[in-house]
């Protein structure tokens, strides 16, 4: 198989790039190190997806050359083209929860601006804030391939990465607690009449706090105000099961539906206006990271032939 879409070859190249990013003993800047790391993240995304099927990273063309080569039906293409980084990150977010498309996208955008634009620095964040965010996403892609940090960076560098991961967890927990406390405070001020008029008018308005993407919806209890009808959303279905019941005495009255278990990726409460924008924040807030919902369209999940035996 060509190295262009071979999972092991992509893994090894990601490992090489990350070692460049972590090499010490020279005068390279943070910007250069972050650039190597960002390039490695894309390679990790490719290797994680290609491990399941090279077709997941092959860019479709009119003649199907990339797809045919990736599937092994034709010899490797001399100019194999993979899907864009944005597509890779979107697919990884669906396949490898809790990988964050938003956080990975920020890294990709910064990389492109630094490589192809006039940006004088890689990112506005200082290194001590950037590396924890990077490693939080990289670790998910490493573990998605049934590998460890030691496999990627070597035993001598595991402690360094672990310290970044611990810092990221602390940052997420702090930000989550701040969001919850602010929501409590804002609701208390509104109910007591102590919220400034302009802010009170804004708070009283019906606002759409949803994520804006088409997905599945469920309910959860708000960690700030206790509203049991707060909304959770997600589009990553982790399990599905067909259920059925008789709707009457006639055989034609047997009704089927699908019970879905969905990973929570966005939380919002219309009572206190708390918004938790990602899986990590939802988990840190103690909100259920999965919810159940139903869909009447059994064929969408099990095919049009289901039940026609």
PDB file of C-alpha atoms in Angstrom:
ATOM      1  CA  UNK A   1       0.000   0.000   0.000  1.00  0.00           C
ATOM      2  CA  UNK A   2       1.198   3.519  -0.785  1.00  0.00           C
ATOM      3  CA  UNK A   3       2.604   5.570   2.105  1.00  0.00           C
ATOM      4  CA  UNK A   4       0.170   8.318   1.065  1.00  0.00           C
ATOM      5  CA  UNK A   5      -2.718   6.558   2.790  1.00  0.00           C
ATOM      6  CA  UNK A   6      -1.081   3.796   4.815  1.00  0.00           C
ATOM      7  CA  UNK A   7      -1.999   4.283   8.485  1.00  0.00           C
ATOM      8  CA  UNK A   8       1.353   3.104   9.829  1.00  0.00           C
ATOM      9  CA  UNK A   9       3.348   5.330   7.457  1.00  0.00           C
ATOM     10  CA  UNK A  10       1.211   8.327   8.423  1.00  0.00           C
ATOM     11  CA  UNK A  11       1.661   7.493  12.127  1.00  0.00           C
ATOM     12  CA  UNK A  12       5.433   7.352  11.767  1.00  0.00           C
ATOM     13  CA  UNK A  13       5.523  10.679   9.952  1.00  0.00           C
ATOM     14  CA  UNK A  14       3.357  12.262  12.662  1.00  0.00           C
ATOM     15  CA  UNK A  15       5.798  10.859  15.228  1.00  0.00           C
ATOM     16  CA  UNK A  16       8.730  12.388  13.326  1.00  0.00           C
ATOM     17  CA  UNK A  17       7.052  15.794  13.162  1.00  0.00           C
ATOM     18  CA  UNK A  18       6.143  15.743  16.855  1.00  0.00           C
ATOM     19  CA  UNK A  19       9.712  14.906  17.752  1.00  0.00           C
ATOM     20  CA  UNK A  20      10.787  17.951  15.716  1.00  0.00           C
ATOM     21  CA  UNK A  21       8.251  19.977  17.699  1.00  0.00           C
ATOM     22  CA  UNK A  22       9.587  18.757  21.038  1.00  0.00           C
ATOM     23  CA  UNK A  23      13.310  18.742  20.294  1.00  0.00           C
ATOM     24  CA  UNK A  24      15.270  20.874  22.718  1.00  0.00           C
ATOM     25  CA  UNK A  25      18.833  22.094  22.745  1.00  0.00           C
ATOM     26  CA  UNK A  26      18.439  24.550  19.892  1.00  0.00           C
ATOM     27  CA  UNK A  27      17.228  28.088  19.379  1.00  0.00           C
ATOM     28  CA  UNK A  28      13.992  27.381  17.513  1.00  0.00           C
ATOM     29  CA  UNK A  29      11.054  29.576  18.373  1.00  0.00           C
ATOM     30  CA  UNK A  30       7.675  28.521  19.726  1.00  0.00           C
ATOM     31  CA  UNK A  31       6.162  29.394  16.333  1.00  0.00           C
ATOM     32  CA  UNK A  32       8.320  26.831  14.552  1.00  0.00           C
ATOM     33  CA  UNK A  33       7.640  24.167  17.167  1.00  0.00           C
ATOM     34  CA  UNK A  34       3.894  24.826  17.022  1.00  0.00           C
ATOM     35  CA  UNK A  35       3.989  24.590  13.233  1.00  0.00           C
ATOM     36  CA  UNK A  36       5.568  21.120  13.375  1.00  0.00           C
ATOM     37  CA  UNK A  37       2.989  20.084  15.980  1.00  0.00           C
ATOM     38  CA  UNK A  38       0.080  21.373  13.877  1.00  0.00           C
ATOM     39  CA  UNK A  39       1.344  19.438  10.865  1.00  0.00           C
ATOM     40  CA  UNK A  40       1.615  16.339  13.063  1.00  0.00           C
ATOM     41  CA  UNK A  41      -2.001  16.747  14.225  1.00  0.00           C
ATOM     42  CA  UNK A  42      -3.249  16.534  10.642  1.00  0.00           C
ATOM     43  CA  UNK A  43      -1.133  13.426  10.058  1.00  0.00           C
ATOM     44  CA  UNK A  44      -2.524  11.874  13.251  1.00  0.00           C
ATOM     45  CA  UNK A  45      -6.052  12.571  11.998  1.00  0.00           C
ATOM     46  CA  UNK A  46      -5.212  10.871   8.706  1.00  0.00           C
ATOM     47  CA  UNK A  47      -3.615   7.840  10.344  1.00  0.00           C
ATOM     48  CA  UNK A  48      -6.515   7.422  12.797  1.00  0.00           C
ATOM     49  CA  UNK A  49      -9.076   7.477   9.985  1.00  0.00           C
ATOM     50  CA  UNK A  50      -7.018   5.474   7.493  1.00  0.00           C
ATOM     51  CA  UNK A  51      -6.545   2.755  10.098  1.00  0.00           C
ATOM     52  CA  UNK A  52     -10.243   2.010   9.672  1.00  0.00           C
ATOM     53  CA  UNK A  53     -10.362   2.672   5.932  1.00  0.00           C
ATOM     54  CA  UNK A  54      -8.053   4.613   3.564  1.00  0.00           C
ATOM     55  CA  UNK A  55     -11.220   5.722   1.771  1.00  0.00           C
ATOM     56  CA  UNK A  56     -11.900   8.064   4.699  1.00  0.00           C
ATOM     57  CA  UNK A  57      -8.966  10.274   3.731  1.00  0.00           C
ATOM     58  CA  UNK A  58      -9.055   9.954  -0.074  1.00  0.00           C
ATOM     59  CA  UNK A  59     -10.301  12.983  -1.970  1.00  0.00           C
ATOM     60  CA  UNK A  60     -13.013  11.975  -4.475  1.00  0.00           C
ATOM     61  CA  UNK A  61     -12.254  12.864  -8.104  1.00  0.00           C
ATOM     62  CA  UNK A  62     -14.329  12.554 -11.248  1.00  0.00           C
ATOM     63  CA  UNK A  63     -12.433   9.472 -12.436  1.00  0.00           C
ATOM     64  CA  UNK A  64     -12.394   7.971  -8.941  1.00  0.00           C
ATOM     65  CA  UNK A  65      -8.621   7.528  -9.087  1.00  0.00           C
ATOM     66  CA  UNK A  66      -7.918   8.347  -5.447  1.00  0.00           C
ATOM     67  CA  UNK A  67     -10.767   6.206  -4.155  1.00  0.00           C
ATOM     68  CA  UNK A  68      -9.871   3.252  -6.362  1.00  0.00           C
ATOM     69  CA  UNK A  69      -6.235   3.417  -5.293  1.00  0.00           C
ATOM     70  CA  UNK A  70      -7.132   3.778  -1.613  1.00  0.00           C
ATOM     71  CA  UNK A  71      -9.449   0.760  -1.854  1.00  0.00           C
ATOM     72  CA  UNK A  72      -6.674  -1.328  -3.429  1.00  0.00           C
ATOM     73  CA  UNK A  73      -8.497  -1.869  -6.711  1.00  0.00           C
ATOM     74  CA  UNK A  74      -5.877   0.009  -8.749  1.00  0.00           C
ATOM     75  CA  UNK A  75      -2.160   0.742  -8.297  1.00  0.00           C
ATOM     76  CA  UNK A  76      -1.196   3.742  -6.109  1.00  0.00           C
ATOM     77  CA  UNK A  77      -1.758   7.136  -7.702  1.00  0.00           C
ATOM     78  CA  UNK A  78       1.377   9.202  -8.360  1.00  0.00           C
ATOM     79  CA  UNK A  79      -0.496  12.320  -7.229  1.00  0.00           C
ATOM     80  CA  UNK A  80      -2.720  11.034  -4.454  1.00  0.00           C
ATOM     81  CA  UNK A  81      -4.873  13.790  -2.951  1.00  0.00           C
ATOM     82  CA  UNK A  82      -6.379  13.603   0.522  1.00  0.00           C
ATOM     83  CA  UNK A  83      -9.428  15.484   1.785  1.00  0.00           C
ATOM     84  CA  UNK A  84      -8.835  18.941   3.340  1.00  0.00           C
ATOM     85  CA  UNK A  85      -7.837  19.308   6.987  1.00  0.00           C
ATOM     86  CA  UNK A  86     -11.271  20.725   7.838  1.00  0.00           C
ATOM     87  CA  UNK A  87     -12.911  17.546   6.536  1.00  0.00           C
ATOM     88  CA  UNK A  88     -10.434  15.359   8.419  1.00  0.00           C
ATOM     89  CA  UNK A  89     -11.147  17.138  11.705  1.00  0.00           C
ATOM     90  CA  UNK A  90     -14.910  16.970  11.154  1.00  0.00           C
ATOM     91  CA  UNK A  91     -14.740  13.218  10.543  1.00  0.00           C
ATOM     92  CA  UNK A  92     -12.515  12.673  13.566  1.00  0.00           C
ATOM     93  CA  UNK A  93     -14.969  14.608  15.759  1.00  0.00           C
ATOM     94  CA  UNK A  94     -17.731  12.209  14.734  1.00  0.00           C
ATOM     95  CA  UNK A  95     -15.623   9.054  14.951  1.00  0.00           C
ATOM     96  CA  UNK A  96     -13.436   9.711  18.006  1.00  0.00           C
ATOM     97  CA  UNK A  97     -15.386  11.391  20.809  1.00  0.00           C
ATOM     98  CA  UNK A  98     -14.468  13.711  22.541  1.00  0.00           C
ATOM     99  CA  UNK A  99     -12.172  15.039  19.791  1.00  0.00           C
ATOM    100  CA  UNK A 100     -13.123  18.687  19.239  1.00  0.00           C
ATOM    101  CA  UNK A 101     -13.513  19.908  15.680  1.00  0.00           C
ATOM    102  CA  UNK A 102     -13.571  23.493  16.985  1.00  0.00           C
ATOM    103  CA  UNK A 103     -10.286  23.254  18.912  1.00  0.00           C
ATOM    104  CA  UNK A 104      -8.548  21.341  16.112  1.00  0.00           C
ATOM    105  CA  UNK A 105      -9.897  23.869  13.626  1.00  0.00           C
ATOM    106  CA  UNK A 106      -8.254  26.728  15.528  1.00  0.00           C
ATOM    107  CA  UNK A 107      -4.907  24.958  15.245  1.00  0.00           C
ATOM    108  CA  UNK A 108      -5.401  24.340  11.511  1.00  0.00           C
ATOM    109  CA  UNK A 109      -6.459  27.933  10.830  1.00  0.00           C
ATOM    110  CA  UNK A 110      -3.431  29.283  12.719  1.00  0.00           C
ATOM    111  CA  UNK A 111      -1.156  26.926  10.784  1.00  0.00           C
ATOM    112  CA  UNK A 112      -2.542  28.053   7.429  1.00  0.00           C
ATOM    113  CA  UNK A 113      -2.303  31.730   8.350  1.00  0.00           C
ATOM    114  CA  UNK A 114       1.306  31.277   9.454  1.00  0.00           C
ATOM    115  CA  UNK A 115       2.311  29.222   6.407  1.00  0.00           C
ATOM    116  CA  UNK A 116       0.383  30.960   3.646  1.00  0.00           C
ATOM    117  CA  UNK A 117      -0.365  34.430   4.978  1.00  0.00           C
ATOM    118  CA  UNK A 118       1.393  37.359   6.498  1.00  0.00           C
ATOM    119  CA  UNK A 119       0.881  36.344  10.133  1.00  0.00           C
ATOM    120  CA  UNK A 120       4.019  37.157  12.101  1.00  0.00           C
ATOM    121  CA  UNK A 121       3.294  34.631  14.845  1.00  0.00           C
ATOM    122  CA  UNK A 122       1.655  31.222  14.938  1.00  0.00           C
ATOM    123  CA  UNK A 123      -1.023  31.954  17.533  1.00  0.00           C
ATOM    124  CA  UNK A 124      -1.981  34.737  19.952  1.00  0.00           C
ATOM    125  CA  UNK A 125      -1.830  32.268  22.854  1.00  0.00           C
ATOM    126  CA  UNK A 126       1.395  31.925  24.840  1.00  0.00           C
ATOM    127  CA  UNK A 127       3.098  28.507  24.721  1.00  0.00           C
ATOM    128  CA  UNK A 128       1.929  27.561  28.214  1.00  0.00           C
ATOM    129  CA  UNK A 129      -1.690  27.982  27.084  1.00  0.00           C
ATOM    130  CA  UNK A 130      -1.307  26.574  23.551  1.00  0.00           C
ATOM    131  CA  UNK A 131       0.405  23.268  24.293  1.00  0.00           C
ATOM    132  CA  UNK A 132      -2.252  21.988  26.763  1.00  0.00           C
ATOM    133  CA  UNK A 133      -4.957  22.575  24.135  1.00  0.00           C
ATOM    134  CA  UNK A 134      -2.894  20.875  21.443  1.00  0.00           C
ATOM    135  CA  UNK A 135      -2.110  17.772  23.493  1.00  0.00           C
ATOM    136  CA  UNK A 136      -5.721  17.375  24.606  1.00  0.00           C
ATOM    137  CA  UNK A 137      -6.669  16.802  20.952  1.00  0.00           C
ATOM    138  CA  UNK A 138      -3.549  14.880  19.927  1.00  0.00           C
ATOM    139  CA  UNK A 139      -3.976  12.369  22.764  1.00  0.00           C
ATOM    140  CA  UNK A 140      -7.473  11.451  21.568  1.00  0.00           C
ATOM    141  CA  UNK A 141      -6.134  10.643  18.092  1.00  0.00           C
ATOM    142  CA  UNK A 142      -3.272   8.647  19.605  1.00  0.00           C
ATOM    143  CA  UNK A 143      -5.611   6.595  21.787  1.00  0.00           C
ATOM    144  CA  UNK A 144      -7.996   6.118  18.845  1.00  0.00           C
ATOM    145  CA  UNK A 145      -5.217   4.041  17.290  1.00  0.00           C
ATOM    146  CA  UNK A 146      -4.822   1.865  20.412  1.00  0.00           C
ATOM    147  CA  UNK A 147      -1.455   3.470  21.127  1.00  0.00           C
ATOM    148  CA  UNK A 148      -0.002   5.356  24.078  1.00  0.00           C
ATOM    149  CA  UNK A 149       1.806   8.624  24.645  1.00  0.00           C
ATOM    150  CA  UNK A 150       4.996   6.644  25.098  1.00  0.00           C
ATOM    151  CA  UNK A 151       4.505   5.104  21.650  1.00  0.00           C
ATOM    152  CA  UNK A 152       4.377   8.601  20.177  1.00  0.00           C
ATOM    153  CA  UNK A 153       6.911  10.667  22.125  1.00  0.00           C
ATOM    154  CA  UNK A 154       9.055   8.133  23.961  1.00  0.00           C
ATOM    155  CA  UNK A 155       9.330   7.427  27.687  1.00  0.00           C
ATOM    156  CA  UNK A 156      11.539  10.432  28.423  1.00  0.00           C
ATOM    157  CA  UNK A 157       8.925  12.931  27.203  1.00  0.00           C
ATOM    158  CA  UNK A 158       5.756  11.433  28.682  1.00  0.00           C
ATOM    159  CA  UNK A 159       5.952  13.528  31.868  1.00  0.00           C
ATOM    160  CA  UNK A 160       6.175  16.739  29.835  1.00  0.00           C
ATOM    161  CA  UNK A 161       3.034  15.864  27.877  1.00  0.00           C
ATOM    162  CA  UNK A 162       1.218  14.676  31.003  1.00  0.00           C
ATOM    163  CA  UNK A 163       1.824  18.067  32.621  1.00  0.00           C
ATOM    164  CA  UNK A 164       0.213  19.791  29.626  1.00  0.00           C
ATOM    165  CA  UNK A 165      -2.766  17.436  29.790  1.00  0.00           C
ATOM    166  CA  UNK A 166      -3.208  18.070  33.510  1.00  0.00           C
ATOM    167  CA  UNK A 167      -3.120  21.816  32.872  1.00  0.00           C
ATOM    168  CA  UNK A 168      -5.737  21.519  30.120  1.00  0.00           C
ATOM    169  CA  UNK A 169      -8.061  19.569  32.418  1.00  0.00           C
ATOM    170  CA  UNK A 170      -7.614  22.213  35.107  1.00  0.00           C
ATOM    171  CA  UNK A 171      -8.319  24.991  32.584  1.00  0.00           C
ATOM    172  CA  UNK A 172     -11.505  23.302  31.348  1.00  0.00           C
ATOM    173  CA  UNK A 173     -12.726  22.714  34.891  1.00  0.00           C
ATOM    174  CA  UNK A 174     -12.038  26.366  35.841  1.00  0.00           C
ATOM    175  CA  UNK A 175     -13.774  27.734  32.751  1.00  0.00           C
ATOM    176  CA  UNK A 176     -16.747  25.425  33.282  1.00  0.00           C
ATOM    177  CA  UNK A 177     -17.138  26.494  36.906  1.00  0.00           C
ATOM    178  CA  UNK A 178     -16.907  30.150  35.874  1.00  0.00           C
ATOM    179  CA  UNK A 179     -19.680  29.662  33.292  1.00  0.00           C
ATOM    180  CA  UNK A 180     -21.918  27.952  35.854  1.00  0.00           C
ATOM    181  CA  UNK A 181     -21.339  30.577  38.555  1.00  0.00           C
ATOM    182  CA  UNK A 182     -21.963  33.420  36.115  1.00  0.00           C
ATOM    183  CA  UNK A 183     -25.230  31.815  34.985  1.00  0.00           C
ATOM    184  CA  UNK A 184     -26.343  31.486  38.623  1.00  0.00           C
ATOM    185  CA  UNK A 185     -25.418  35.087  39.354  1.00  0.00           C
ATOM    186  CA  UNK A 186     -27.127  36.453  36.237  1.00  0.00           C
ATOM    187  CA  UNK A 187     -30.362  34.565  36.967  1.00  0.00           C
ATOM    188  CA  UNK A 188     -30.373  35.684  40.620  1.00  0.00           C
ATOM    189  CA  UNK A 189     -29.858  39.319  39.605  1.00  0.00           C
ATOM    190  CA  UNK A 190     -32.655  39.107  37.038  1.00  0.00           C
ATOM    191  CA  UNK A 191     -35.123  37.572  39.479  1.00  0.00           C
ATOM    192  CA  UNK A 192     -34.289  40.095  42.200  1.00  0.00           C
ATOM    193  CA  UNK A 193     -34.514  43.046  39.821  1.00  0.00           C
ATOM    194  CA  UNK A 194     -30.868  43.982  40.326  1.00  0.00           C
ATOM    195  CA  UNK A 195     -29.806  43.423  36.742  1.00  0.00           C
ATOM    196  CA  UNK A 196     -29.281  46.712  34.841  1.00  0.00           C
ATOM    197  CA  UNK A 197     -32.277  47.551  32.630  1.00  0.00           C
ATOM    198  CA  UNK A 198     -30.510  46.962  29.313  1.00  0.00           C
ATOM    199  CA  UNK A 199     -29.147  43.610  30.441  1.00  0.00           C
ATOM    200  CA  UNK A 200     -32.497  42.658  31.992  1.00  0.00           C
ATOM    201  CA  UNK A 201     -34.270  43.356  28.687  1.00  0.00           C
ATOM    202  CA  UNK A 202     -31.703  41.280  26.842  1.00  0.00           C
ATOM    203  CA  UNK A 203     -31.985  38.445  29.365  1.00  0.00           C
ATOM    204  CA  UNK A 204     -35.789  38.406  29.127  1.00  0.00           C
ATOM    205  CA  UNK A 205     -35.773  37.963  25.352  1.00  0.00           C
ATOM    206  CA  UNK A 206     -36.312  34.524  23.886  1.00  0.00           C
ATOM    207  CA  UNK A 207     -32.941  33.526  22.477  1.00  0.00           C
ATOM    208  CA  UNK A 208     -31.895  30.577  20.409  1.00  0.00           C
ATOM    209  CA  UNK A 209     -28.991  29.101  22.352  1.00  0.00           C
ATOM    210  CA  UNK A 210     -28.681  25.994  20.190  1.00  0.00           C
ATOM    211  CA  UNK A 211     -25.454  25.163  18.421  1.00  0.00           C
ATOM    212  CA  UNK A 212     -26.940  25.882  15.013  1.00  0.00           C
ATOM    213  CA  UNK A 213     -26.087  22.512  13.488  1.00  0.00           C
ATOM    214  CA  UNK A 214     -28.550  19.848  12.438  1.00  0.00           C
ATOM    215  CA  UNK A 215     -28.376  17.061  14.972  1.00  0.00           C
ATOM    216  CA  UNK A 216     -30.364  15.152  17.590  1.00  0.00           C
ATOM    217  CA  UNK A 217     -31.866  16.751  20.678  1.00  0.00           C
ATOM    218  CA  UNK A 218     -32.517  15.615  24.232  1.00  0.00           C
ATOM    219  CA  UNK A 219     -32.964  17.053  27.716  1.00  0.00           C
ATOM    220  CA  UNK A 220     -30.749  17.264  30.790  1.00  0.00           C
ATOM    221  CA  UNK A 221     -30.722  18.909  34.206  1.00  0.00           C
ATOM    222  CA  UNK A 222     -28.944  22.263  34.298  1.00  0.00           C
ATOM    223  CA  UNK A 223     -26.015  22.337  36.769  1.00  0.00           C
ATOM    224  CA  UNK A 224     -26.574  26.067  37.364  1.00  0.00           C
ATOM    225  CA  UNK A 225     -30.323  26.455  37.960  1.00  0.00           C
ATOM    226  CA  UNK A 226     -31.629  22.893  38.171  1.00  0.00           C
ATOM    227  CA  UNK A 227     -33.995  23.191  35.190  1.00  0.00           C
ATOM    228  CA  UNK A 228     -34.644  19.603  34.109  1.00  0.00           C
ATOM    229  CA  UNK A 229     -35.632  20.632  30.585  1.00  0.00           C
ATOM    230  CA  UNK A 230     -32.300  22.101  29.515  1.00  0.00           C
ATOM    231  CA  UNK A 231     -31.281  21.091  25.991  1.00  0.00           C
ATOM    232  CA  UNK A 232     -28.480  18.797  24.897  1.00  0.00           C
ATOM    233  CA  UNK A 233     -27.515  18.263  21.275  1.00  0.00           C
ATOM    234  CA  UNK A 234     -25.300  15.974  19.292  1.00  0.00           C
ATOM    235  CA  UNK A 235     -24.960  14.230  15.947  1.00  0.00           C
ATOM    236  CA  UNK A 236     -22.711  11.309  16.899  1.00  0.00           C
ATOM    237  CA  UNK A 237     -24.938   8.255  17.385  1.00  0.00           C
ATOM    238  CA  UNK A 238     -23.162   5.713  19.570  1.00  0.00           C
ATOM    239  CA  UNK A 239     -25.933   3.083  19.669  1.00  0.00           C
ATOM    240  CA  UNK A 240     -29.324   2.350  18.112  1.00  0.00           C
ATOM    241  CA  UNK A 241     -32.042  -0.178  18.870  1.00  0.00           C
ATOM    242  CA  UNK A 242     -35.336  -0.901  17.132  1.00  0.00           C
ATOM    243  CA  UNK A 243     -38.356  -0.890  19.435  1.00  0.00           C
ATOM    244  CA  UNK A 244     -41.989  -1.675  18.660  1.00  0.00           C
ATOM    245  CA  UNK A 245     -45.493  -1.746  20.113  1.00  0.00           C
ATOM    246  CA  UNK A 246     -49.027  -2.558  19.074  1.00  0.00           C
ATOM    247  CA  UNK A 247     -51.082   0.518  18.308  1.00  0.00           C
ATOM    248  CA  UNK A 248     -54.341  -1.434  18.051  1.00  0.00           C
ATOM    249  CA  UNK A 249     -55.851  -4.839  17.417  1.00  0.00           C
ATOM    250  CA  UNK A 250     -55.082  -4.926  13.694  1.00  0.00           C
ATOM    251  CA  UNK A 251     -51.780  -6.438  12.505  1.00  0.00           C
ATOM    252  CA  UNK A 252     -51.110  -3.269  10.533  1.00  0.00           C
ATOM    253  CA  UNK A 253     -51.145  -1.268  13.762  1.00  0.00           C
ATOM    254  CA  UNK A 254     -47.729  -2.531  14.926  1.00  0.00           C
ATOM    255  CA  UNK A 255     -45.512   0.551  15.189  1.00  0.00           C
ATOM    256  CA  UNK A 256     -41.716   0.535  15.174  1.00  0.00           C
ATOM    257  CA  UNK A 257     -39.209   3.219  16.013  1.00  0.00           C
ATOM    258  CA  UNK A 258     -35.490   3.528  16.756  1.00  0.00           C
ATOM    259  CA  UNK A 259     -34.141   4.385  20.180  1.00  0.00           C
ATOM    260  CA  UNK A 260     -30.891   6.294  19.746  1.00  0.00           C
ATOM    261  CA  UNK A 261     -28.053   6.917  22.180  1.00  0.00           C
ATOM    262  CA  UNK A 262     -26.258  10.128  21.191  1.00  0.00           C
ATOM    263  CA  UNK A 263     -23.050  11.706  22.456  1.00  0.00           C
ATOM    264  CA  UNK A 264     -23.658  15.160  23.970  1.00  0.00           C
ATOM    265  CA  UNK A 265     -21.695  17.899  22.207  1.00  0.00           C
ATOM    266  CA  UNK A 266     -23.635  21.063  23.157  1.00  0.00           C
ATOM    267  CA  UNK A 267     -25.681  22.086  26.210  1.00  0.00           C
ATOM    268  CA  UNK A 268     -27.922  25.120  26.677  1.00  0.00           C
ATOM    269  CA  UNK A 269     -30.437  26.225  29.290  1.00  0.00           C
ATOM    270  CA  UNK A 270     -33.187  28.677  28.379  1.00  0.00           C
ATOM    271  CA  UNK A 271     -33.829  29.491  32.066  1.00  0.00           C
ATOM    272  CA  UNK A 272     -30.393  30.725  33.184  1.00  0.00           C
ATOM    273  CA  UNK A 273     -28.802  31.017  29.708  1.00  0.00           C
ATOM    274  CA  UNK A 274     -25.927  28.667  30.565  1.00  0.00           C
ATOM    275  CA  UNK A 275     -24.166  27.342  27.469  1.00  0.00           C
ATOM    276  CA  UNK A 276     -21.576  24.555  27.553  1.00  0.00           C
ATOM    277  CA  UNK A 277     -20.125  24.500  24.043  1.00  0.00           C
ATOM    278  CA  UNK A 278     -18.294  21.193  23.934  1.00  0.00           C
ATOM    279  CA  UNK A 279     -18.099  17.632  25.273  1.00  0.00           C
ATOM    280  CA  UNK A 280     -15.250  18.507  27.670  1.00  0.00           C
ATOM    281  CA  UNK A 281     -17.276  21.280  29.316  1.00  0.00           C
ATOM    282  CA  UNK A 282     -20.359  19.061  29.564  1.00  0.00           C
ATOM    283  CA  UNK A 283     -18.323  16.318  31.207  1.00  0.00           C
ATOM    284  CA  UNK A 284     -16.636  18.773  33.603  1.00  0.00           C
ATOM    285  CA  UNK A 285     -20.053  20.168  34.617  1.00  0.00           C
ATOM    286  CA  UNK A 286     -21.319  16.719  35.566  1.00  0.00           C
ATOM    287  CA  UNK A 287     -23.979  16.698  32.844  1.00  0.00           C
ATOM    288  CA  UNK A 288     -24.604  13.321  31.208  1.00  0.00           C
ATOM    289  CA  UNK A 289     -22.291  12.921  28.230  1.00  0.00           C
ATOM    290  CA  UNK A 290     -24.910  10.836  26.385  1.00  0.00           C
ATOM    291  CA  UNK A 291     -28.646  11.195  25.921  1.00  0.00           C
ATOM    292  CA  UNK A 292     -31.415   9.078  24.396  1.00  0.00           C
ATOM    293  CA  UNK A 293     -33.938  10.086  21.800  1.00  0.00           C
ATOM    294  CA  UNK A 294     -36.158   8.351  19.262  1.00  0.00           C
ATOM    295  CA  UNK A 295     -36.697   8.450  15.507  1.00  0.00           C
ATOM    296  CA  UNK A 296     -39.629   6.987  13.583  1.00  0.00           C
ATOM    297  CA  UNK A 297     -37.607   6.444  10.415  1.00  0.00           C
ATOM    298  CA  UNK A 298     -36.294   2.914  10.999  1.00  0.00           C
ATOM    299  CA  UNK A 299     -35.148   2.635   7.375  1.00  0.00           C
ATOM    300  CA  UNK A 300     -32.690   5.515   7.857  1.00  0.00           C
ATOM    301  CA  UNK A 301     -30.672   3.427  10.290  1.00  0.00           C
ATOM    302  CA  UNK A 302     -31.378  -0.157   9.239  1.00  0.00           C
ATOM    303  CA  UNK A 303     -32.147   0.149   5.537  1.00  0.00           C
ATOM    304  CA  UNK A 304     -35.411   0.004   3.552  1.00  0.00           C
ATOM    305  CA  UNK A 305     -35.498  -3.809   3.723  1.00  0.00           C
ATOM    306  CA  UNK A 306     -35.682  -3.936   7.530  1.00  0.00           C
ATOM    307  CA  UNK A 307     -38.719  -5.859   8.736  1.00  0.00           C
ATOM    308  CA  UNK A 308     -39.679  -7.137   5.273  1.00  0.00           C
ATOM    309  CA  UNK A 309     -38.701 -10.775   5.887  1.00  0.00           C
TER     310      UNK A 309
END
